Amino acid sequence: MDKISLVIPCYNEEQALPFLYEELVRVSAKMNQQTFEFIFINDGSRDKTLDIVKELRRKDKRVRFVSFSRNFGKEAAILAGLKASEGDYVAMIDADLQDPPALLSEMYIAIKEESYDCIATRRDDRKGEPIIRSFFARQFYKMMNRISDTKLVDGARDFRLMTRQMVNAIIDMPEYNRFSKGIFQWVGFNTKWISYENIERVAGETKWSFWGLFFYSLEGVVAFSTRPLAIASLFGLLFFLISLVMITVIITKTLIWGDPVAGYPSTICIIFFIGGIQLFCLGILGQYISRTYLETKHRPLFVIKETEQE
Ligand code: UDP
Ligand code: MG
């Protein structure tokens, strides 16, 4: 009998949890050939999420939980859940029912019978999402796939069912700056994609602001591509070549026509322009150095305050 672990990161999800649990009970009743464990990761919620989870645990021993000492972010919650999981197959699922648990049986059959290592999901539209956000998300995927060897799938969700072998590979990735979408791709294995229509969250509200997403995408770029560093060097080379041409031109001009002092506006423009490019490139460098700095500290990715007692 196969055991399936469901990893559910929760941050202030008191409103969504009852709906989710109800759905999980329904799905697990249908999949009666498999056993389940529902691992709720309380990511430092400030509402009643932990109380609700504990209450569920009292009624249902399949419910397990890990509670963080503060909010560490969804990436940390996913990792904690994967580490805590004991099942032969593990699925990550959002607490807000944007990942329909009903798909699990289909995913399980596919992984079992078609011998995939992973069944991943994507949404084939971005219905109900702000237009600007969709636009930038699309640009991000386009750019990422151009500059990184790790190809990301547009609209990919974190909702996926994986074999124990793949889960172990993910847990073994020691990096501090975790960008899961990239990590899932990076470890390889046979992945089957299934898609479904975008579903809006059942209750509560999204934890992502526009800028939150923006910095998260930067995380992805720096974690899975060093191309920006090459671009910075290219700028350097380009300006060096331009300067060679300019030096030649200016020296020749001075020798022929002398040196009437003028050209304040052009000088200022050039200073601003080159100065801007330099700061931009320094910024790129800074991004990589700061990540290196964080990695070398070897801080734990999360601190657990409490787990379920036997
Ligand atoms: N989440 C989390 N920690 C955070 C932010 C979010 O564990 O710091 C969880 C959240 O409870 C939810 C999932 O990650 O189960 C996805 O979050 P959300 O629905 O806000 O993101 P969206 O679906 O809008 O991308
Ligand atoms: Mg959501």
Coordinates of C-alpha atoms and ligand atoms in Angstrom, one line a residue:
M1 CA 0.0 0.0 0.0
D2 CA 1.5 3.3 -1.1
K3 CA 1.7 6.2 1.3
I4 CA 1.2 9.7 -0.1
S5 CA 2.4 12.7 1.8
L6 CA 0.8 16.1 1.1
V7 CA 2.9 19.1 2.1
I8 CA 0.8 22.2 2.7
P9 CA 2.5 25.5 3.4
C10 CA 0.2 27.8 5.4
Y11 CA 0.7 31.4 6.2
N12 CA -2.4 33.0 7.7
E13 CA -4.8 30.5 6.1
E14 CA -7.4 30.2 8.9
Q15 CA -10.2 31.0 6.4
A16 CA -9.1 28.5 3.8
L17 CA -8.1 25.6 5.9
P18 CA -11.5 24.2 6.7
F19 CA -12.4 24.1 3.0
L20 CA -9.1 22.5 2.2
Y21 CA -9.4 19.8 4.8
E22 CA -12.9 18.9 3.7
E23 CA -11.6 18.5 0.2
L24 CA -8.6 16.4 1.3
V25 CA -10.9 14.1 3.2
R26 CA -13.1 13.6 0.2
V27 CA -10.2 12.9 -2.1
S28 CA -8.5 10.5 0.3
A29 CA -11.7 8.6 0.8
K30 CA -11.9 8.1 -3.0
M31 CA -8.3 7.0 -3.2
N32 CA -8.8 4.2 -0.6
Q33 CA -6.0 2.0 -1.9
Q34 CA -3.5 4.5 -0.6
T35 CA -2.7 5.9 2.8
F36 CA -2.2 9.6 3.4
E37 CA -0.5 12.0 5.6
F38 CA -1.3 15.7 5.5
I39 CA 1.7 17.8 6.7
F40 CA 0.7 21.3 7.4
I41 CA 3.6 23.8 7.7
N42 CA 2.6 26.7 9.8
D43 CA 4.9 29.4 8.4
G44 CA 4.7 31.8 11.4
S45 CA 1.0 32.6 10.9
R46 CA -0.4 35.4 13.0
D47 CA -4.0 34.1 12.9
K48 CA -5.6 30.9 14.2
T49 CA -4.0 28.7 11.6
L50 CA -2.0 26.7 14.1
D51 CA -5.0 26.2 16.4
I52 CA -7.1 24.9 13.5
V53 CA -4.3 22.5 12.5
K54 CA -4.0 21.2 16.1
E55 CA -7.7 20.8 16.2
L56 CA -7.6 18.7 13.0
R57 CA -4.8 16.7 14.4
R58 CA -6.9 15.8 17.5
K59 CA -9.6 14.4 15.2
D60 CA -7.4 12.9 12.5
K61 CA -4.1 11.3 13.1
R62 CA -3.2 11.6 9.4
V63 CA -2.7 15.3 10.1
R64 CA 0.8 16.2 11.0
F65 CA 2.3 19.6 11.4
V66 CA 5.5 21.6 11.7
S67 CA 5.3 25.1 13.1
F68 CA 8.0 27.7 12.5
S69 CA 9.2 30.2 15.0
R70 CA 8.4 33.0 12.6
N71 CA 7.5 33.5 8.9
F72 CA 10.3 32.1 6.8
G73 CA 8.6 32.1 3.5
K74 CA 7.0 29.5 1.3
E75 CA 10.3 28.1 0.0
A76 CA 11.4 27.2 3.6
A77 CA 8.0 25.8 4.3
I78 CA 8.2 23.5 1.3
L79 CA 11.6 22.3 2.3
A80 CA 10.5 21.6 5.9
G81 CA 7.5 19.7 4.6
L82 CA 9.6 17.6 2.2
K83 CA 12.0 16.8 5.0
A84 CA 9.2 15.8 7.4
S85 CA 7.4 13.6 4.8
E86 CA 7.6 9.9 5.0
G87 CA 5.4 8.8 2.1
D88 CA 6.5 6.9 -1.0
Y89 CA 5.1 9.8 -3.0
V90 CA 5.0 13.4 -2.0
A91 CA 2.8 16.3 -3.3
M92 CA 3.0 19.9 -2.5
I93 CA -0.3 21.7 -2.4
D94 CA -1.4 25.3 -1.6
A95 CA -3.7 25.8 1.3
D96 CA -6.1 28.1 -0.7
L97 CA -7.5 25.4 -3.0
Q98 CA -5.9 27.0 -6.1
D99 CA -4.3 23.5 -6.5
P100 CA -7.3 21.2 -6.9
P101 CA -6.7 18.1 -4.7
A102 CA -9.2 16.2 -6.9
L103 CA -6.4 16.0 -9.5
L104 CA -4.3 13.8 -7.1
S105 CA -5.9 10.5 -8.2
E106 CA -5.2 11.3 -11.8
M107 CA -1.6 12.3 -10.9
Y108 CA -1.1 9.2 -8.9
I109 CA -2.3 6.9 -11.7
A110 CA 0.0 8.7 -14.2
I111 CA 3.0 8.4 -12.0
K112 CA 2.3 4.8 -11.2
E113 CA 1.3 3.5 -14.6
E114 CA 3.3 5.7 -17.0
S115 CA 6.4 5.4 -14.8
Y116 CA 7.1 9.1 -14.6
D117 CA 9.1 10.5 -11.6
C118 CA 7.0 13.6 -11.3
I119 CA 3.6 14.9 -12.4
A120 CA 3.6 18.6 -12.4
T121 CA 0.8 21.0 -13.1
R122 CA 0.5 24.3 -14.9
R123 CA -2.3 26.6 -15.4
D124 CA -3.0 27.4 -19.0
D125 CA -4.3 30.9 -18.4
R126 CA -3.9 33.7 -15.9
K127 CA -7.6 34.5 -15.6
G128 CA -8.4 36.7 -12.6
E129 CA -4.9 38.1 -12.3
P130 CA -4.0 41.8 -12.7
I131 CA -3.0 42.5 -16.3
I132 CA 0.3 44.1 -15.3
R133 CA 1.3 41.1 -13.2
S134 CA 0.6 38.7 -16.1
F135 CA 2.6 40.8 -18.4
F136 CA 5.7 40.9 -16.2
A137 CA 5.3 37.2 -15.3
R138 CA 5.4 36.3 -19.0
Q139 CA 8.4 38.5 -19.7
F140 CA 10.1 36.9 -16.7
Y141 CA 9.7 33.4 -18.1
K142 CA 10.8 34.5 -21.6
M143 CA 13.9 36.1 -20.3
M144 CA 14.7 33.3 -17.8
N145 CA 14.6 30.7 -20.6
R146 CA 16.9 32.8 -22.7
I147 CA 19.6 33.3 -20.0
S148 CA 19.4 30.1 -18.0
D149 CA 20.1 26.5 -18.8
T150 CA 17.4 25.5 -16.4
K151 CA 14.2 25.9 -18.4
L152 CA 11.2 27.1 -16.6
V153 CA 7.6 26.4 -17.7
D154 CA 5.4 29.4 -17.9
G155 CA 2.4 29.1 -15.5
A156 CA 4.0 26.2 -13.7
R157 CA 2.5 25.8 -10.2
D158 CA 4.3 24.3 -7.2
F159 CA 1.5 21.6 -7.1
R160 CA 3.2 18.4 -8.1
L161 CA 3.4 14.8 -7.1
M162 CA 6.9 13.3 -6.9
T163 CA 8.6 10.0 -6.2
R164 CA 10.6 9.6 -3.0
Q165 CA 13.8 9.5 -5.1
M166 CA 13.1 12.9 -6.6
V167 CA 12.1 14.3 -3.2
N168 CA 15.4 13.1 -1.7
A169 CA 17.3 14.8 -4.6
I170 CA 15.6 18.1 -3.8
I171 CA 16.2 17.8 -0.1
D172 CA 19.9 17.2 -0.8
M173 CA 20.2 20.5 -2.5
P174 CA 21.8 22.6 0.2
E175 CA 21.4 26.1 -1.1
Y176 CA 20.1 28.8 1.1
N177 CA 18.6 31.0 -1.6
R178 CA 15.9 28.5 -2.8
F179 CA 14.0 29.1 -5.9
S180 CA 11.8 26.0 -6.1
K181 CA 10.6 26.3 -9.6
G182 CA 14.2 26.2 -10.7
I183 CA 15.2 23.4 -8.3
F184 CA 12.5 21.1 -9.5
Q185 CA 13.7 21.6 -13.0
W186 CA 17.3 21.3 -12.1
V187 CA 17.2 17.9 -10.5
G188 CA 15.8 16.5 -13.7
F189 CA 13.8 13.2 -13.8
N190 CA 10.9 12.5 -16.1
T191 CA 8.2 15.0 -15.6
K192 CA 4.7 14.9 -17.1
W193 CA 2.8 18.2 -17.3
I194 CA -0.9 18.4 -16.9
S195 CA -2.7 21.7 -17.1
Y196 CA -5.9 23.2 -15.7
E197 CA -7.7 26.5 -15.7
N198 CA -6.6 29.1 -13.2
I199 CA -8.7 28.9 -10.1
E200 CA -9.1 31.8 -7.7
R201 CA -8.3 31.2 -4.0
V202 CA -11.2 30.0 -2.0
A203 CA -10.8 32.4 0.9
G204 CA -8.3 34.8 2.5
E205 CA -6.0 36.8 0.2
T206 CA -2.7 36.3 -1.7
K207 CA 0.5 36.9 0.2
W208 CA 2.3 38.3 -2.9
S209 CA 2.6 41.9 -3.7
F210 CA 3.9 43.1 -7.0
W211 CA 7.3 44.0 -5.5
G212 CA 7.4 40.8 -3.6
L213 CA 7.1 38.9 -6.9
F214 CA 9.6 41.2 -8.5
F215 CA 12.3 40.4 -5.9
Y216 CA 11.4 36.7 -6.0
S217 CA 12.0 36.7 -9.7
L218 CA 15.4 38.4 -9.1
E219 CA 16.1 35.5 -6.8
G220 CA 15.3 33.1 -9.6
V221 CA 17.6 34.9 -12.1
V222 CA 20.6 35.0 -9.7
A223 CA 20.1 31.5 -8.5
F224 CA 19.9 29.9 -11.9
S225 CA 21.9 32.0 -14.3
T226 CA 25.2 33.8 -14.3
R227 CA 24.5 35.4 -17.6
P228 CA 23.9 38.9 -16.1
L229 CA 27.6 38.9 -15.0
A230 CA 28.6 38.2 -18.6
I231 CA 26.4 41.0 -19.7
A232 CA 28.2 43.3 -17.3
S233 CA 31.6 42.3 -18.7
L234 CA 30.2 42.9 -22.2
F235 CA 29.3 46.4 -21.3
G236 CA 32.8 46.9 -20.1
L237 CA 34.3 45.6 -23.4
L238 CA 31.9 47.7 -25.5
F239 CA 32.8 50.9 -23.7
F240 CA 36.5 50.1 -23.9
L241 CA 36.2 49.8 -27.7
I242 CA 34.2 52.9 -28.0
S243 CA 36.8 54.8 -25.9
L244 CA 39.6 53.6 -28.3
V245 CA 37.7 55.1 -31.2
M246 CA 37.0 58.3 -29.4
I247 CA 40.6 58.7 -28.2
T248 CA 41.8 58.4 -31.8
V249 CA 39.3 60.9 -33.1
I250 CA 39.9 63.4 -30.3
I251 CA 43.7 63.3 -30.6
T252 CA 43.6 63.7 -34.4
K253 CA 41.1 66.5 -34.1
T254 CA 43.2 68.3 -31.5
L255 CA 46.4 68.0 -33.6
I256 CA 44.7 69.4 -36.7
W257 CA 42.3 72.1 -35.3
G258 CA 43.8 72.8 -31.9
D259 CA 41.9 72.7 -28.6
P260 CA 39.2 75.3 -28.3
V261 CA 37.6 74.4 -24.9
A262 CA 34.0 73.7 -25.4
G263 CA 31.8 70.6 -25.1
Y264 CA 30.5 70.9 -21.5
P265 CA 27.1 69.4 -22.3
S266 CA 28.5 66.4 -24.1
T267 CA 31.0 65.7 -21.3
I268 CA 28.3 65.8 -18.7
C269 CA 26.1 63.5 -20.8
I270 CA 28.9 61.0 -21.2
I271 CA 29.7 61.1 -17.4
F272 CA 26.1 60.4 -16.5
F273 CA 25.8 57.7 -19.1
I274 CA 28.9 55.8 -18.2
G275 CA 28.4 56.4 -14.5
G276 CA 24.9 54.9 -14.8
I277 CA 26.1 51.8 -16.7
Q278 CA 28.9 51.4 -14.1
L279 CA 26.5 51.5 -11.2
F280 CA 24.1 49.1 -13.0
C281 CA 27.0 46.6 -13.4
L282 CA 28.1 47.0 -9.9
G283 CA 24.5 46.3 -8.8
I284 CA 24.6 43.1 -10.8
L285 CA 27.8 42.1 -9.1
G286 CA 26.3 43.1 -5.7
Q287 CA 23.4 40.7 -6.3
Y288 CA 25.7 37.8 -6.7
I289 CA 28.0 38.7 -3.9
S290 CA 25.1 39.2 -1.5
R291 CA 23.8 35.7 -2.4
T292 CA 27.3 34.3 -1.9
Y293 CA 27.5 36.1 1.5
L294 CA 24.2 34.6 2.6
E295 CA 25.2 31.1 1.4
T296 CA 28.5 31.2 3.3
K297 CA 26.8 32.0 6.6
H298 CA 25.2 28.5 6.5
R299 CA 22.2 29.6 8.5
P300 CA 19.4 27.1 8.8
L301 CA 16.5 27.8 6.4
F302 CA 13.9 27.7 9.1
V303 CA 13.6 27.3 12.9
I304 CA 11.0 24.8 14.1
K305 CA 9.1 25.8 17.2
E306 CA 6.7 22.9 17.5
T307 CA 5.7 19.7 15.7
E308 CA 2.9 17.2 16.4
Q309 CA 3.4 15.1 19.6
E310 CA 2.8 11.4 19.5
Ligands
UDP1 N1 2.7 30.8 2.0 C1 3.6 30.4 3.0 N2 4.5 31.4 3.5 C2 4.5 32.7 3.0 C3 3.6 33.0 1.9 C4 2.7 32.0 1.5 O1 3.6 29.3 3.5 O2 5.3 33.5 3.4 C5 1.8 29.8 1.5 C6 0.3 30.2 1.5 O3 -0.3 29.9 2.8 C7 -0.3 29.3 0.4 C8 0.8 29.2 -0.6 O4 2.0 29.5 0.1 O5 -0.7 28.1 0.9 C9 0.6 30.1 -1.8 O6 0.4 31.5 -1.3 P1 -0.5 32.4 -2.1 O7 -1.8 31.8 -2.3 O8 -0.6 33.7 -1.2 O9 0.2 32.7 -3.4 P2 -0.4 32.8 -4.9 O10 -1.3 31.6 -5.1 O11 -1.2 34.1 -4.9 O12 0.8 32.8 -5.8
MG2 MG -2.8 31.1 -3.9

